Coordinates of C-alpha atoms in Angstrom, one line a residue:
X1 CA 280.6 133.8 -61.7
X2 CA 280.2 135.8 -64.8
X3 CA 283.3 134.4 -66.2
X4 CA 282.2 130.8 -65.6
X5 CA 278.9 131.5 -67.3
X6 CA 280.6 133.0 -70.3
X7 CA 283.0 130.1 -70.5
X8 CA 280.2 127.5 -70.4
X9 CA 278.2 129.4 -73.1
X10 CA 281.3 129.4 -75.3
X11 CA 281.8 125.7 -74.7
X12 CA 278.2 125.0 -75.7
X13 CA 278.6 127.0 -78.8
X14 CA 281.8 125.2 -79.7
X15 CA 280.2 121.7 -79.1
X16 CA 277.1 122.8 -81.2
X17 CA 279.4 124.0 -84.0
X18 CA 281.3 120.7 -83.9
X19 CA 278.1 118.7 -84.1
X20 CA 276.9 120.7 -87.0
X21 CA 280.2 120.4 -88.8
X22 CA 280.3 116.7 -88.3
X23 CA 276.7 116.4 -89.5
X24 CA 277.5 118.2 -92.8
X25 CA 281.1 116.9 -93.0
X26 CA 281.1 113.0 -92.3
X27 CA 284.8 112.8 -91.4
X28 CA 284.5 109.1 -90.4
X29 CA 283.1 108.1 -93.8
X30 CA 285.7 110.3 -95.5
X31 CA 288.5 108.5 -93.5
X32 CA 287.1 105.1 -94.3
X33 CA 287.1 106.0 -98.0
X34 CA 290.7 107.2 -97.9
X35 CA 291.6 103.9 -96.1
X36 CA 290.0 101.9 -98.9
X37 CA 291.9 104.0 -101.5
X38 CA 288.7 105.6 -102.7
X39 CA 289.3 109.3 -103.4
X40 CA 286.3 111.3 -102.4
X41 CA 286.6 115.0 -101.5
X42 CA 285.0 116.6 -98.4
X43 CA 283.2 119.0 -100.8
X44 CA 281.6 116.1 -102.5
X45 CA 280.3 114.7 -99.2
X46 CA 279.0 118.1 -98.1
X47 CA 277.3 118.4 -101.5
X48 CA 275.6 115.1 -100.9
X49 CA 274.2 116.4 -97.6
X50 CA 273.0 119.5 -99.3
X51 CA 271.3 117.4 -102.0
X52 CA 269.7 115.2 -99.2
X53 CA 271.6 112.1 -100.3
X54 CA 272.9 110.0 -97.4
X55 CA 276.6 109.7 -98.0
X56 CA 276.8 106.3 -96.5
X57 CA 274.4 104.9 -99.1
X58 CA 276.8 106.1 -101.8
X59 CA 280.3 105.7 -100.3
X60 CA 279.9 102.2 -98.9
X61 CA 278.8 100.7 -102.2
X62 CA 281.5 102.7 -103.9
X63 CA 284.1 101.2 -101.5
X64 CA 282.7 97.7 -102.2
X65 CA 282.8 98.2 -106.0
X66 CA 286.4 99.6 -105.8
X67 CA 287.6 96.6 -103.8
X68 CA 286.0 94.3 -106.4
X69 CA 287.9 96.0 -109.2
X70 CA 284.9 97.8 -110.8
X71 CA 285.2 101.2 -112.3
X72 CA 282.2 103.0 -110.9
X73 CA 281.9 106.7 -110.3
X74 CA 280.3 108.6 -107.5
X75 CA 278.1 110.6 -109.9
X76 CA 276.7 107.4 -111.3
X77 CA 275.7 106.0 -107.9
X78 CA 274.3 109.3 -106.7
X79 CA 272.2 109.8 -109.9
X80 CA 270.8 106.3 -109.5
X81 CA 269.9 106.9 -106.0
X82 CA 268.2 110.2 -106.8
X83 CA 266.2 108.3 -109.5
X84 CA 264.8 106.0 -106.9
X85 CA 267.1 103.0 -107.5
X86 CA 268.7 100.6 -105.0
X87 CA 272.4 101.5 -105.2
X88 CA 273.6 98.7 -103.0
X89 CA 271.7 95.9 -104.9
X90 CA 273.0 97.3 -108.3
X91 CA 276.6 97.2 -107.0
X92 CA 276.1 93.6 -105.7
X93 CA 274.8 92.6 -109.1
X94 CA 277.7 94.2 -110.9
X95 CA 280.2 92.4 -108.6
X96 CA 278.3 89.0 -109.1
X97 CA 278.4 89.5 -112.9
X98 CA 282.0 90.5 -112.8
X99 CA 282.9 87.3 -110.8
X100 CA 280.8 85.2 -113.1
X101 CA 282.3 86.9 -116.2
X102 CA 278.9 88.1 -117.4
X103 CA 279.1 91.3 -119.3
X104 CA 276.9 93.8 -117.5
X105 CA 277.6 97.5 -117.7
X106 CA 276.5 99.9 -115.0
X107 CA 273.9 101.6 -117.2
X108 CA 272.1 98.3 -118.0
X109 CA 272.2 97.2 -114.4
X110 CA 270.7 100.6 -113.3
X111 CA 268.0 100.4 -116.0
X112 CA 267.0 96.8 -114.9
X113 CA 266.8 98.0 -111.3
X114 CA 264.7 101.1 -112.2
X115 CA 262.4 98.9 -114.3
X116 CA 261.4 97.1 -111.1
X117 CA 263.2 93.9 -111.6
X118 CA 265.6 92.4 -109.1
X119 CA 269.0 92.8 -110.9
X120 CA 270.8 90.7 -108.4
X121 CA 268.4 87.8 -108.7
X122 CA 268.7 88.1 -112.4
X123 CA 272.4 87.7 -112.3
X124 CA 272.2 84.9 -109.9
X125 CA 269.6 83.2 -112.2
X126 CA 272.1 83.5 -115.1
X127 CA 274.6 81.6 -113.1
X128 CA 272.2 79.2 -111.4
X129 CA 269.2 78.5 -113.6
X130 CA 265.8 78.5 -112.0
X131 CA 263.2 75.7 -112.3
X132 CA 259.6 76.9 -112.9
X133 CA 256.9 74.3 -112.1
X134 CA 253.8 74.7 -114.2
X135 CA 250.3 74.0 -112.8
X136 CA 248.4 70.9 -113.9
X137 CA 247.5 71.3 -117.7
X138 CA 244.5 69.5 -118.9
X139 CA 244.7 68.4 -122.5
X140 CA 242.6 66.0 -124.7
X141 CA 244.0 63.6 -127.3
X142 CA 242.1 62.9 -130.6
X143 CA 240.5 59.7 -129.1
X144 CA 238.8 61.8 -126.5
X145 CA 240.9 60.8 -123.4
X146 CA 241.9 63.7 -121.1
X147 CA 245.5 63.8 -119.9
X148 CA 246.6 65.9 -116.9
X149 CA 250.2 67.0 -117.3
X150 CA 252.6 68.8 -115.0
X151 CA 255.9 70.1 -116.4
X152 CA 259.1 71.7 -115.0
X153 CA 260.7 74.4 -117.1
X154 CA 264.4 75.2 -116.5
X155 CA 265.1 78.8 -117.4
X156 CA 268.0 81.1 -117.3
X157 CA 267.7 84.9 -117.1
X158 CA 268.5 86.8 -120.3
X159 CA 270.0 90.0 -119.1
X160 CA 269.8 91.7 -122.5
X161 CA 266.0 91.2 -122.5
X162 CA 265.3 92.0 -118.8
X163 CA 264.0 95.4 -119.8
X164 CA 260.8 95.1 -121.7
X165 CA 260.8 91.2 -121.7
X166 CA 257.9 89.1 -120.4
X167 CA 258.1 87.4 -117.0
X168 CA 257.4 83.9 -115.6
X169 CA 253.5 83.9 -116.2
X170 CA 254.1 84.3 -120.0
X171 CA 256.5 81.3 -119.9
X172 CA 254.0 79.2 -118.0
X173 CA 251.2 80.2 -120.4
X174 CA 253.2 79.3 -123.4
X175 CA 254.3 76.0 -122.1
X176 CA 250.7 75.1 -121.2
X177 CA 249.6 76.1 -124.7
X178 CA 252.3 74.0 -126.3
X179 CA 251.3 71.0 -124.2
X180 CA 247.7 71.3 -125.1
X181 CA 248.5 71.6 -128.8
X182 CA 251.0 68.6 -128.8
X183 CA 248.5 66.3 -126.9
X184 CA 245.6 67.5 -129.1
X185 CA 247.4 66.5 -132.2
X186 CA 248.2 63.0 -130.9
X187 CA 246.0 60.2 -132.3
X188 CA 245.8 58.4 -128.9
X189 CA 246.6 59.1 -125.3
X190 CA 248.7 55.9 -125.3
X191 CA 251.2 57.6 -127.6
X192 CA 251.6 60.4 -125.1
X193 CA 252.0 58.0 -122.2
X194 CA 254.5 55.9 -124.1
X195 CA 256.7 58.9 -125.2
X196 CA 256.2 61.8 -122.9
X197 CA 259.5 63.2 -124.0
X198 CA 257.9 64.0 -127.4
X199 CA 256.0 66.8 -125.7
X200 CA 259.2 68.3 -124.4
X201 CA 260.9 68.1 -127.8
X202 CA 257.9 69.6 -129.6
X203 CA 257.3 72.4 -127.1
X204 CA 260.9 73.3 -126.9
X205 CA 261.2 73.6 -130.6
X206 CA 258.5 76.2 -130.7
X207 CA 260.8 79.0 -129.4
X208 CA 258.6 79.8 -126.4
X209 CA 261.2 82.1 -124.9
X210 CA 261.0 84.8 -127.7
X211 CA 260.2 88.2 -126.3
X212 CA 260.6 87.1 -122.6
X213 CA 263.3 87.9 -120.1
X214 CA 264.4 84.2 -119.9
X215 CA 266.0 81.5 -122.0
X216 CA 264.4 78.1 -121.7
X217 CA 267.1 75.4 -121.2
X218 CA 264.8 72.5 -120.9
X219 CA 261.2 71.3 -120.4
X220 CA 260.7 68.2 -118.5
X221 CA 257.4 66.3 -118.0
X222 CA 257.1 65.7 -114.3
X223 CA 253.8 63.9 -114.2
X224 CA 251.2 62.5 -116.5
X225 CA 247.7 61.3 -115.3
X226 CA 244.8 59.9 -117.3
X227 CA 241.6 61.9 -116.7
X228 CA 238.1 61.6 -118.0
X229 CA 236.9 60.2 -121.2
X230 CA 235.8 63.5 -122.7
X231 CA 235.0 61.9 -126.1
X232 CA 232.6 59.4 -124.6
X233 CA 231.0 62.1 -122.4
X234 CA 230.5 64.3 -125.5
X235 CA 228.9 61.4 -127.4
X236 CA 226.6 60.6 -124.5
X237 CA 225.6 64.2 -124.2
X238 CA 225.0 64.4 -128.0
X239 CA 222.9 61.1 -127.8
X240 CA 220.9 62.5 -125.0
X241 CA 220.2 65.7 -126.9
X242 CA 219.2 63.7 -130.0
X243 CA 216.9 61.6 -127.9
X244 CA 215.2 64.7 -126.5
X245 CA 214.8 66.1 -130.0
X246 CA 213.3 62.8 -131.2
X247 CA 210.9 62.8 -128.2
X248 CA 209.9 66.3 -128.9
X249 CA 209.2 65.6 -132.5
X250 CA 207.3 62.4 -131.6
X251 CA 205.2 64.4 -129.1
X252 CA 204.5 66.9 -131.8
X253 CA 203.3 64.2 -134.2
X254 CA 201.2 62.6 -131.4
X255 CA 199.5 66.0 -130.7
X256 CA 198.8 66.5 -134.4
X257 CA 197.3 62.9 -134.6
X258 CA 195.1 63.6 -131.6
X259 CA 194.0 67.0 -133.1
X260 CA 193.2 65.3 -136.4
X261 CA 191.3 62.6 -134.6
X262 CA 189.2 65.1 -132.8
X263 CA 188.7 67.0 -136.0
X264 CA 187.4 63.7 -137.7
X265 CA 185.1 63.0 -134.8
X266 CA 183.7 66.6 -135.2
X267 CA 183.3 66.0 -138.8
X268 CA 181.5 62.7 -138.3
X269 CA 179.1 64.3 -135.8
X270 CA 178.5 67.0 -138.4
X271 CA 177.7 64.4 -141.1
X272 CA 175.4 62.5 -138.7
X273 CA 173.6 65.7 -137.9
X274 CA 173.1 66.3 -141.7
X275 CA 171.7 62.7 -142.0
X276 CA 169.3 63.3 -139.1
X277 CA 168.3 66.5 -140.7
X278 CA 167.7 64.8 -144.1
X279 CA 165.7 62.0 -142.4
X280 CA 163.5 64.7 -140.7
X281 CA 162.7 66.1 -144.2
X282 CA 161.3 62.7 -145.4
X283 CA 157.9 62.9 -143.7
X284 CA 157.5 66.5 -144.9
X285 CA 158.2 65.4 -148.5
X286 CA 155.7 62.5 -148.3
X287 CA 153.0 64.6 -146.9
X288 CA 153.7 67.1 -149.6
X289 CA 153.5 64.3 -152.2
X290 CA 150.2 63.0 -150.8
X291 CA 148.6 66.5 -151.0
X292 CA 149.8 67.1 -154.5
X293 CA 148.7 63.6 -155.7
X294 CA 152.2 62.4 -156.6
X295 CA 151.9 59.6 -154.1
X296 CA 148.8 57.5 -153.5
X297 CA 147.5 56.1 -150.3
X298 CA 148.1 52.6 -151.5
X299 CA 151.7 53.4 -152.3
X300 CA 152.1 54.9 -148.8
X301 CA 150.7 51.7 -147.2
X302 CA 153.0 49.6 -149.5
X303 CA 156.0 51.7 -148.4
X304 CA 155.1 51.1 -144.7
X305 CA 154.8 47.4 -145.3
X306 CA 158.2 47.2 -146.8
X307 CA 159.6 49.2 -144.0
X308 CA 158.0 46.9 -141.4
X309 CA 159.2 43.8 -143.2
X310 CA 162.7 45.2 -143.2
X311 CA 162.6 45.9 -139.5
X312 CA 161.3 42.4 -138.9
X313 CA 164.2 40.9 -140.9
X314 CA 166.7 43.0 -139.0
X315 CA 165.2 41.9 -135.7
X316 CA 165.3 38.2 -136.8
X317 CA 169.0 38.6 -138.0
X318 CA 170.1 40.0 -134.7
X319 CA 168.2 37.7 -132.5
X320 CA 170.6 34.8 -132.8
X321 CA 173.6 37.0 -132.1
X322 CA 172.0 38.3 -128.9
X323 CA 171.3 34.7 -127.8
X324 CA 174.9 33.7 -128.3
X325 CA 176.1 36.7 -126.3
X326 CA 173.7 35.9 -123.4
X327 CA 175.1 33.5 -120.7
X328 CA 173.7 30.0 -120.7
X329 CA 171.0 29.6 -118.0
X330 CA 170.9 26.4 -116.0
X331 CA 167.8 24.1 -116.6
X332 CA 165.6 24.0 -113.5

């Protein structure tokens, strides 16, 4: 019994040792590398395990690159993995660039990948250009008519400018700016509708791809729609504003005229009050003249007779007017 227990314990130790050995020494991966004529030593694979680098993520892309005829070293792939890059995608990009005869060294491909761009998509875009459709751009010609334009921009990735170059939003913004400038310099919207290709030629000649990660191949106007009459709306708004200003000024003049009228009425009442006051002083002056002897009694009576005669004449002169104004009474 003791012999059996000892044998089983030794067997368990052997199995554990084999498992630990196979964990640190991936024999299957090493055999696959040898079969693919990729020379990688066991010590290198063990060193990857010690550096916590999965050997499969390095050896399998290395085999792929070797079969494609690329000269890629294990240290390059391992360093790129430790830097946080995608080794498999970088190798696929190198293979695609090699097949398309696009010069792409490993260092540039790794730099593009570490910069956050999809290096494989960039290589594919270099072979097969991409079409970017801009949103609807609103532009106004000189005659005030709004045009709504949609364009399609065909671009090809510029691998040399992928690191540090601007992306698609910059291309879209620049094309929109060029469309607005071109339409705004046109005398009439009919000129744009008749020759929409003039927009493409003008915008394309501005070198909009400078400083971007793309090379613009063509700009095609996909759709042109006539929008609002912005010029007429602006003129209408201006006329309405002018009318309101004129109304405000007229109201100001009317208020000033009303104030002036009220002022003149007050002045008239003031003058009438002074006249009444002066008339009230006449009896006092006459009494004073009688006491001092400057005015005789006969003179006073003569003045009263003249006043009475004047009142009578006034009554006679107004009597005919009052009769004309009265309605005619029927004869009974």
